[in-house]
């Protein structure tokens, strides 16, 4: 796999050791390290670095015994459990209008990449799915809030989301804003309230250590705060129609907007699973590359697919004259950039056992090669 492929004239993704601090994608500041400082360290595991082939999208040889990983089945099973948990977390109750609006967007489908990433990261270090599920739901609530608000007339002014009218088109702008606000606050409440987890019958009831919950809450809050999602959205709006936006500024927007929540999803799963600090940081870098990859692919799909294929308005970035990777790099270079990000994401997983990391390998491939 590539290990220091030049992506932009101004930077390199994937460089290790002393060069890592100069890389905005791999940069892990003191706050990141502080958040992970109290994570319980599992006793040393034997590390099996395996050569993994990623050509087949649904199954992948994992070891010499011939076992395979069925990615589509894994995704469908996890998504079903996440959907059930989300449905139970937001029952239809008074006041009906706002809860209808919350459920309308939250249960509208979607790939559930972020919650599945959270669960897969927890399982990677030996945690049970039940430990990660409340956090996975919280991540999806936050993501849904960001979509509802992003679609508003004062933001991206979009009419279509997941093949349906956007929330403000269905319920009005005021209810859409409040539904997003309610989902955001519920996300943090849900994590704190679910500290006691009912594991399968063969296991005892397990209480998540309070420091894990605090770390998760801090990670989620940081991902959507004024230094991350909010500021990137402000810069994104300010850059519309500008001809002077460069790749560095575009990367800043999407690392802090799209990539950060994917990163938080993976990191929170690792925290709940009791991953060591070293394990958390490797998965953080994996998710940061994967998150930026998600946005690069999104930009490519916006100009290569129809609204029917995407389930949302195609060509919207062109109409609003937004800075995108195809616009600044050209379509072919944007595709090359996506492949380099994919390689860097996979490189971070070489530290882990190949069979346990299989979902994360496949998730990266799925994000890179998705068609909507």
Short mmCIF file of C-alpha atoms in Angstrom, two decimals:
data_model
loop_
_atom_site.label_atom_id
_atom_site.label_comp_id
_atom_site.label_asym_id
_atom_site.label_seq_id
_atom_site.Cartn_x
_atom_site.Cartn_y
_atom_site.Cartn_z
CA UNK A 1 0.00 0.00 0.00
CA UNK A 2 1.08 3.52 -0.63
CA UNK A 3 2.72 5.21 2.31
CA UNK A 4 3.43 8.83 1.56
CA UNK A 5 1.66 9.46 -1.69
CA UNK A 6 1.67 13.11 -2.64
CA UNK A 7 -1.91 14.31 -2.80
CA UNK A 8 -1.52 18.06 -3.01
CA UNK A 9 1.46 20.27 -3.74
CA UNK A 10 1.22 21.54 -0.18
CA UNK A 11 0.86 18.29 1.77
CA UNK A 12 1.19 14.54 2.07
CA UNK A 13 -1.25 12.19 3.75
CA UNK A 14 -0.02 9.15 5.60
CA UNK A 15 3.50 10.19 6.58
CA UNK A 16 4.42 8.90 9.99
CA UNK A 17 6.60 9.98 12.92
CA UNK A 18 8.10 13.46 12.65
CA UNK A 19 6.22 14.41 9.48
CA UNK A 20 2.81 13.54 10.90
CA UNK A 21 2.31 16.89 12.63
CA UNK A 22 2.43 18.79 9.37
CA UNK A 23 -0.47 16.80 7.97
CA UNK A 24 -3.94 18.28 8.61
CA UNK A 25 -5.62 14.93 8.10
CA UNK A 26 -3.32 12.90 10.34
CA UNK A 27 -2.65 15.71 12.82
CA UNK A 28 -3.69 14.71 16.34
CA UNK A 29 -3.55 17.68 18.63
CA UNK A 30 -3.11 17.72 22.39
CA UNK A 31 -6.86 17.76 22.97
CA UNK A 32 -7.28 14.56 20.96
CA UNK A 33 -4.62 12.87 23.06
CA UNK A 34 -6.14 14.16 26.29
CA UNK A 35 -9.52 12.72 25.39
CA UNK A 36 -8.01 9.28 25.02
CA UNK A 37 -5.65 9.47 28.00
CA UNK A 38 -7.93 7.60 30.39
CA UNK A 39 -9.05 4.85 28.04
CA UNK A 40 -8.60 1.46 29.64
CA UNK A 41 -5.67 -0.30 28.00
CA UNK A 42 -6.28 -3.91 27.09
CA UNK A 43 -3.45 -6.30 27.75
CA UNK A 44 -1.14 -6.65 24.80
CA UNK A 45 -2.61 -8.46 21.85
CA UNK A 46 -0.67 -10.41 19.30
CA UNK A 47 -0.81 -8.43 16.08
CA UNK A 48 -1.36 -10.27 12.84
CA UNK A 49 -0.56 -8.15 9.83
CA UNK A 50 -2.08 -9.85 6.83
CA UNK A 51 -2.11 -9.14 3.15
CA UNK A 52 -5.74 -8.35 2.33
CA UNK A 53 -7.07 -8.25 -1.21
CA UNK A 54 -9.90 -5.77 -1.78
CA UNK A 55 -10.97 -6.48 -5.36
CA UNK A 56 -14.19 -8.31 -4.49
CA UNK A 57 -16.85 -5.93 -3.10
CA UNK A 58 -18.90 -8.46 -1.10
CA UNK A 59 -16.49 -11.14 0.14
CA UNK A 60 -12.84 -11.04 1.07
CA UNK A 61 -10.32 -13.79 1.89
CA UNK A 62 -9.01 -13.11 5.37
CA UNK A 63 -6.55 -15.89 6.10
CA UNK A 64 -5.06 -19.08 4.83
CA UNK A 65 -7.95 -21.12 6.20
CA UNK A 66 -10.16 -19.68 3.51
CA UNK A 67 -12.69 -17.88 5.72
CA UNK A 68 -14.51 -14.99 4.08
CA UNK A 69 -16.30 -11.87 5.24
CA UNK A 70 -19.77 -11.18 3.84
CA UNK A 71 -19.95 -7.41 3.82
CA UNK A 72 -23.45 -6.94 2.42
CA UNK A 73 -24.89 -9.29 5.03
CA UNK A 74 -22.95 -7.51 7.76
CA UNK A 75 -24.20 -4.09 6.65
CA UNK A 76 -27.81 -5.24 6.37
CA UNK A 77 -27.76 -6.87 9.81
CA UNK A 78 -26.17 -3.90 11.54
CA UNK A 79 -28.42 -1.40 9.76
CA UNK A 80 -31.51 -3.35 10.82
CA UNK A 81 -30.43 -3.25 14.47
CA UNK A 82 -29.58 0.44 14.27
CA UNK A 83 -32.95 1.22 12.67
CA UNK A 84 -34.79 -0.70 15.38
CA UNK A 85 -32.88 1.10 18.11
CA UNK A 86 -33.54 4.51 16.49
CA UNK A 87 -37.24 3.75 16.20
CA UNK A 88 -37.38 2.90 19.89
CA UNK A 89 -35.29 5.95 20.87
CA UNK A 90 -37.69 8.45 19.25
CA UNK A 91 -41.26 7.29 19.87
CA UNK A 92 -44.16 9.27 18.50
CA UNK A 93 -45.36 11.32 21.45
CA UNK A 94 -46.52 14.82 22.40
CA UNK A 95 -45.84 17.29 20.87
CA UNK A 96 -46.66 15.22 17.81
CA UNK A 97 -45.52 17.64 15.12
CA UNK A 98 -41.91 17.90 16.19
CA UNK A 99 -41.60 14.18 16.90
CA UNK A 100 -43.13 13.38 13.51
CA UNK A 101 -40.52 15.65 11.93
CA UNK A 102 -37.71 14.02 13.92
CA UNK A 103 -38.79 10.54 12.90
CA UNK A 104 -39.42 11.62 9.30
CA UNK A 105 -35.74 12.37 8.72
CA UNK A 106 -34.17 9.99 11.23
CA UNK A 107 -36.01 6.92 9.90
CA UNK A 108 -35.92 7.87 6.23
CA UNK A 109 -33.34 5.23 5.41
CA UNK A 110 -29.78 6.03 4.49
CA UNK A 111 -26.67 3.89 4.53
CA UNK A 112 -26.11 4.12 8.31
CA UNK A 113 -22.37 4.32 7.64
CA UNK A 114 -21.60 6.34 10.77
CA UNK A 115 -23.38 4.09 13.31
CA UNK A 116 -22.02 0.96 11.63
CA UNK A 117 -18.54 2.45 11.74
CA UNK A 118 -19.04 3.06 15.45
CA UNK A 119 -20.12 -0.54 16.07
CA UNK A 120 -17.36 -2.02 13.88
CA UNK A 121 -14.71 0.00 15.73
CA UNK A 122 -16.03 -1.20 19.08
CA UNK A 123 -15.97 -4.81 17.92
CA UNK A 124 -12.47 -4.38 16.49
CA UNK A 125 -11.04 -4.22 20.04
CA UNK A 126 -13.27 -6.93 21.48
CA UNK A 127 -16.25 -4.82 22.57
CA UNK A 128 -19.82 -6.05 22.21
CA UNK A 129 -22.24 -4.41 19.78
CA UNK A 130 -24.55 -3.59 22.69
CA UNK A 131 -21.91 -1.30 24.17
CA UNK A 132 -21.70 0.76 21.01
CA UNK A 133 -25.35 0.80 19.93
CA UNK A 134 -26.51 3.78 22.04
CA UNK A 135 -23.54 5.83 20.82
CA UNK A 136 -24.17 4.65 17.25
CA UNK A 137 -27.74 5.94 17.53
CA UNK A 138 -26.50 9.24 18.94
CA UNK A 139 -24.12 9.67 16.01
CA UNK A 140 -26.98 9.11 13.56
CA UNK A 141 -29.17 11.61 15.41
CA UNK A 142 -26.42 14.20 15.12
CA UNK A 143 -25.87 13.39 11.46
CA UNK A 144 -29.60 13.69 10.75
CA UNK A 145 -29.69 17.04 12.52
CA UNK A 146 -26.88 18.27 10.29
CA UNK A 147 -28.77 17.16 7.17
CA UNK A 148 -32.02 18.84 8.25
CA UNK A 149 -30.22 22.11 8.95
CA UNK A 150 -27.99 21.85 5.88
CA UNK A 151 -31.05 21.60 3.62
CA UNK A 152 -32.69 24.76 4.99
CA UNK A 153 -33.24 27.76 2.68
CA UNK A 154 -30.72 29.79 4.67
CA UNK A 155 -28.08 27.12 4.08
CA UNK A 156 -28.04 24.87 0.97
CA UNK A 157 -31.73 25.40 0.18
CA UNK A 158 -32.41 21.86 -1.01
CA UNK A 159 -35.74 20.21 -1.77
CA UNK A 160 -34.80 16.53 -1.86
CA UNK A 161 -33.10 14.24 0.63
CA UNK A 162 -32.97 10.43 0.41
CA UNK A 163 -35.55 10.51 -2.34
CA UNK A 164 -38.09 12.43 -0.24
CA UNK A 165 -38.94 16.11 0.27
CA UNK A 166 -36.54 17.67 2.75
CA UNK A 167 -37.74 18.20 6.30
CA UNK A 168 -38.57 21.88 5.89
CA UNK A 169 -40.54 21.11 2.72
CA UNK A 170 -42.61 18.54 4.60
CA UNK A 171 -43.05 20.34 7.93
CA UNK A 172 -42.07 23.98 7.43
CA UNK A 173 -38.86 25.77 8.33
CA UNK A 174 -39.67 26.40 12.00
CA UNK A 175 -40.47 22.76 12.76
CA UNK A 176 -37.42 21.61 10.79
CA UNK A 177 -35.11 23.80 12.87
CA UNK A 178 -36.69 22.57 16.10
CA UNK A 179 -36.60 18.93 14.99
CA UNK A 180 -32.87 19.26 14.34
CA UNK A 181 -32.34 20.94 17.70
CA UNK A 182 -34.30 18.19 19.46
CA UNK A 183 -32.29 15.43 17.78
CA UNK A 184 -29.04 17.10 18.78
CA UNK A 185 -29.96 17.34 22.46
CA UNK A 186 -31.45 13.83 22.46
CA UNK A 187 -28.19 12.41 21.13
CA UNK A 188 -26.25 13.43 24.24
CA UNK A 189 -29.08 12.41 26.56
CA UNK A 190 -29.24 9.01 24.88
CA UNK A 191 -25.56 8.29 25.46
CA UNK A 192 -25.71 9.27 29.13
CA UNK A 193 -28.99 7.46 29.83
CA UNK A 194 -27.81 4.22 28.25
CA UNK A 195 -24.81 3.76 30.51
CA UNK A 196 -26.21 0.48 31.78
CA UNK A 197 -26.19 -1.93 28.86
CA UNK A 198 -28.10 -5.21 28.67
CA UNK A 199 -25.78 -7.63 26.96
CA UNK A 200 -26.83 -11.04 25.60
CA UNK A 201 -28.20 -13.49 28.20
CA UNK A 202 -24.96 -15.46 28.41
CA UNK A 203 -23.19 -12.33 29.63
CA UNK A 204 -23.69 -10.38 32.82
CA UNK A 205 -25.17 -6.90 32.81
CA UNK A 206 -22.29 -4.51 32.26
CA UNK A 207 -22.05 -0.90 33.33
CA UNK A 208 -19.98 1.31 31.07
CA UNK A 209 -17.29 3.13 33.09
CA UNK A 210 -18.34 6.76 33.58
CA UNK A 211 -15.04 8.02 32.16
CA UNK A 212 -15.88 6.28 28.87
CA UNK A 213 -19.18 8.15 28.71
CA UNK A 214 -17.48 11.47 29.46
CA UNK A 215 -14.90 10.85 26.72
CA UNK A 216 -17.63 9.97 24.22
CA UNK A 217 -19.65 13.06 25.09
CA UNK A 218 -16.54 15.23 24.68
CA UNK A 219 -15.66 13.63 21.35
CA UNK A 220 -19.16 14.14 19.96
CA UNK A 221 -19.39 17.69 21.25
CA UNK A 222 -16.05 18.60 19.72
CA UNK A 223 -17.04 17.11 16.35
CA UNK A 224 -20.01 19.44 15.93
CA UNK A 225 -18.83 22.52 17.80
CA UNK A 226 -17.57 25.91 16.70
CA UNK A 227 -14.14 24.49 15.87
CA UNK A 228 -15.46 21.72 13.61
CA UNK A 229 -18.83 21.28 11.87
CA UNK A 230 -20.12 24.79 12.60
CA UNK A 231 -17.04 26.67 11.48
CA UNK A 232 -16.66 24.52 8.37
CA UNK A 233 -20.26 25.24 7.40
CA UNK A 234 -19.61 28.96 7.81
CA UNK A 235 -16.53 28.75 5.59
CA UNK A 236 -18.44 26.59 3.10
CA UNK A 237 -21.16 29.23 2.75
CA UNK A 238 -18.65 32.05 2.53
CA UNK A 239 -16.80 30.26 -0.28
CA UNK A 240 -19.83 29.90 -2.58
CA UNK A 241 -19.19 31.72 -5.84
CA UNK A 242 -15.63 32.66 -4.92
CA UNK A 243 -12.99 32.01 -7.53
CA UNK A 244 -10.06 32.11 -5.09
CA UNK A 245 -10.85 29.00 -3.04
CA UNK A 246 -7.87 26.63 -3.18
CA UNK A 247 -7.46 22.96 -2.34
CA UNK A 248 -6.10 23.68 1.13
CA UNK A 249 -9.18 25.71 2.06
CA UNK A 250 -11.49 23.10 0.55
CA UNK A 251 -9.76 20.37 2.53
CA UNK A 252 -10.16 22.43 5.70
CA UNK A 253 -13.92 22.64 5.10
CA UNK A 254 -14.42 18.94 4.58
CA UNK A 255 -12.00 17.61 7.17
CA UNK A 256 -13.90 19.61 9.77
CA UNK A 257 -17.37 19.07 8.31
CA UNK A 258 -17.76 15.62 6.78
CA UNK A 259 -14.66 13.82 8.05
CA UNK A 260 -14.90 14.89 11.67
CA UNK A 261 -18.22 13.19 12.41
CA UNK A 262 -17.05 9.97 10.75
CA UNK A 263 -13.90 10.23 12.83
CA UNK A 264 -15.90 10.76 16.00
CA UNK A 265 -18.08 7.75 15.15
CA UNK A 266 -15.07 5.45 14.95
CA UNK A 267 -13.29 6.92 17.97
CA UNK A 268 -16.40 6.69 20.15
CA UNK A 269 -16.83 3.05 19.21
CA UNK A 270 -13.21 2.37 20.17
CA UNK A 271 -13.69 4.14 23.49
CA UNK A 272 -16.77 2.08 24.32
CA UNK A 273 -14.90 -1.10 23.40
CA UNK A 274 -12.02 -0.19 25.70
CA UNK A 275 -9.41 0.31 23.00
CA UNK A 276 -5.93 1.44 23.97
CA UNK A 277 -4.76 4.94 23.17
CA UNK A 278 -2.60 3.65 20.31
CA UNK A 279 -5.53 1.74 18.84
CA UNK A 280 -7.81 4.75 19.13
CA UNK A 281 -5.35 6.99 17.30
CA UNK A 282 -4.88 4.54 14.44
CA UNK A 283 -8.61 4.26 13.94
CA UNK A 284 -8.90 8.04 14.22
CA UNK A 285 -6.50 8.45 11.30
CA UNK A 286 -8.30 5.72 9.34
CA UNK A 287 -11.65 7.47 9.84
CA UNK A 288 -10.25 10.92 9.02
CA UNK A 289 -9.01 9.69 5.65
CA UNK A 290 -12.24 7.78 5.08
CA UNK A 291 -14.29 10.83 5.99
CA UNK A 292 -12.51 13.04 3.49
CA UNK A 293 -12.83 10.23 0.96
CA UNK A 294 -16.60 10.28 1.52
CA UNK A 295 -16.74 13.96 0.56
CA UNK A 296 -14.50 13.59 -2.49
CA UNK A 297 -16.75 10.80 -3.77
CA UNK A 298 -19.82 12.91 -2.97
CA UNK A 299 -18.43 15.72 -5.11
CA UNK A 300 -17.76 13.29 -7.96
CA UNK A 301 -21.23 11.75 -7.78
CA UNK A 302 -22.84 15.19 -7.81
CA UNK A 303 -21.67 15.74 -11.38
CA UNK A 304 -21.77 12.16 -12.67
CA UNK A 305 -25.15 10.90 -11.41
CA UNK A 306 -28.80 11.95 -11.75
CA UNK A 307 -31.13 13.06 -8.97
CA UNK A 308 -33.01 9.76 -9.29
CA UNK A 309 -29.79 7.79 -8.82
CA UNK A 310 -28.63 9.90 -5.88
CA UNK A 311 -31.93 10.37 -4.06
CA UNK A 312 -31.08 14.06 -3.74
CA UNK A 313 -30.67 16.97 -6.11
CA UNK A 314 -27.82 16.30 -8.52
CA UNK A 315 -25.70 19.14 -9.88
CA UNK A 316 -26.55 21.33 -6.91
CA UNK A 317 -22.90 22.24 -6.32
CA UNK A 318 -22.55 23.48 -9.89
CA UNK A 319 -25.68 25.61 -9.65
CA UNK A 320 -24.55 27.20 -6.38
CA UNK A 321 -21.00 27.53 -7.74
CA UNK A 322 -19.54 25.69 -4.76
CA UNK A 323 -15.89 24.75 -4.57
CA UNK A 324 -15.60 20.98 -5.08
CA UNK A 325 -12.75 18.60 -5.74
CA UNK A 326 -13.69 17.99 -9.40
CA UNK A 327 -14.01 21.74 -9.91
CA UNK A 328 -10.57 22.51 -8.46
CA UNK A 329 -8.69 19.38 -9.51
CA UNK A 330 -10.57 18.08 -12.50
CA UNK A 331 -12.64 14.89 -12.47
CA UNK A 332 -9.75 12.48 -13.20
CA UNK A 333 -7.48 13.99 -10.54
CA UNK A 334 -10.34 13.91 -8.03
CA UNK A 335 -10.75 10.19 -8.70
CA UNK A 336 -7.01 9.66 -8.22
CA UNK A 337 -7.17 11.59 -4.96
CA UNK A 338 -10.00 9.32 -3.77
CA UNK A 339 -7.91 6.22 -4.47
CA UNK A 340 -4.97 7.63 -2.52
CA UNK A 341 -7.17 8.41 0.46
CA UNK A 342 -8.54 4.86 0.30
CA UNK A 343 -5.02 3.42 0.35
CA UNK A 344 -4.04 5.56 3.34
CA UNK A 345 -7.15 4.56 5.26
CA UNK A 346 -6.42 0.86 4.73
CA UNK A 347 -2.80 1.32 5.76
CA UNK A 348 -3.86 2.33 9.26
CA UNK A 349 -5.70 -1.00 9.66
CA UNK A 350 -2.60 -3.13 9.10
CA UNK A 351 -1.91 -2.86 12.84
CA UNK A 352 -5.04 -4.90 13.63
CA UNK A 353 -6.00 -8.53 13.13
CA UNK A 354 -7.28 -8.85 9.56
CA UNK A 355 -10.44 -10.77 10.42
CA UNK A 356 -11.52 -8.27 13.07
CA UNK A 357 -10.70 -5.32 10.81
CA UNK A 358 -12.61 -6.75 7.83
CA UNK A 359 -15.71 -4.53 8.31
CA UNK A 360 -13.53 -1.41 8.33
CA UNK A 361 -11.64 -2.47 5.21
CA UNK A 362 -14.93 -3.04 3.43
CA UNK A 363 -16.49 0.16 4.73
CA UNK A 364 -13.63 2.15 3.21
CA UNK A 365 -14.07 0.34 -0.12
CA UNK A 366 -17.82 0.86 0.05
CA UNK A 367 -17.43 4.59 0.62
CA UNK A 368 -14.90 4.83 -2.21
CA UNK A 369 -16.97 2.96 -4.77
CA UNK A 370 -20.55 3.81 -3.80
CA UNK A 371 -22.91 4.98 -6.50
CA UNK A 372 -25.19 7.22 -4.45
#
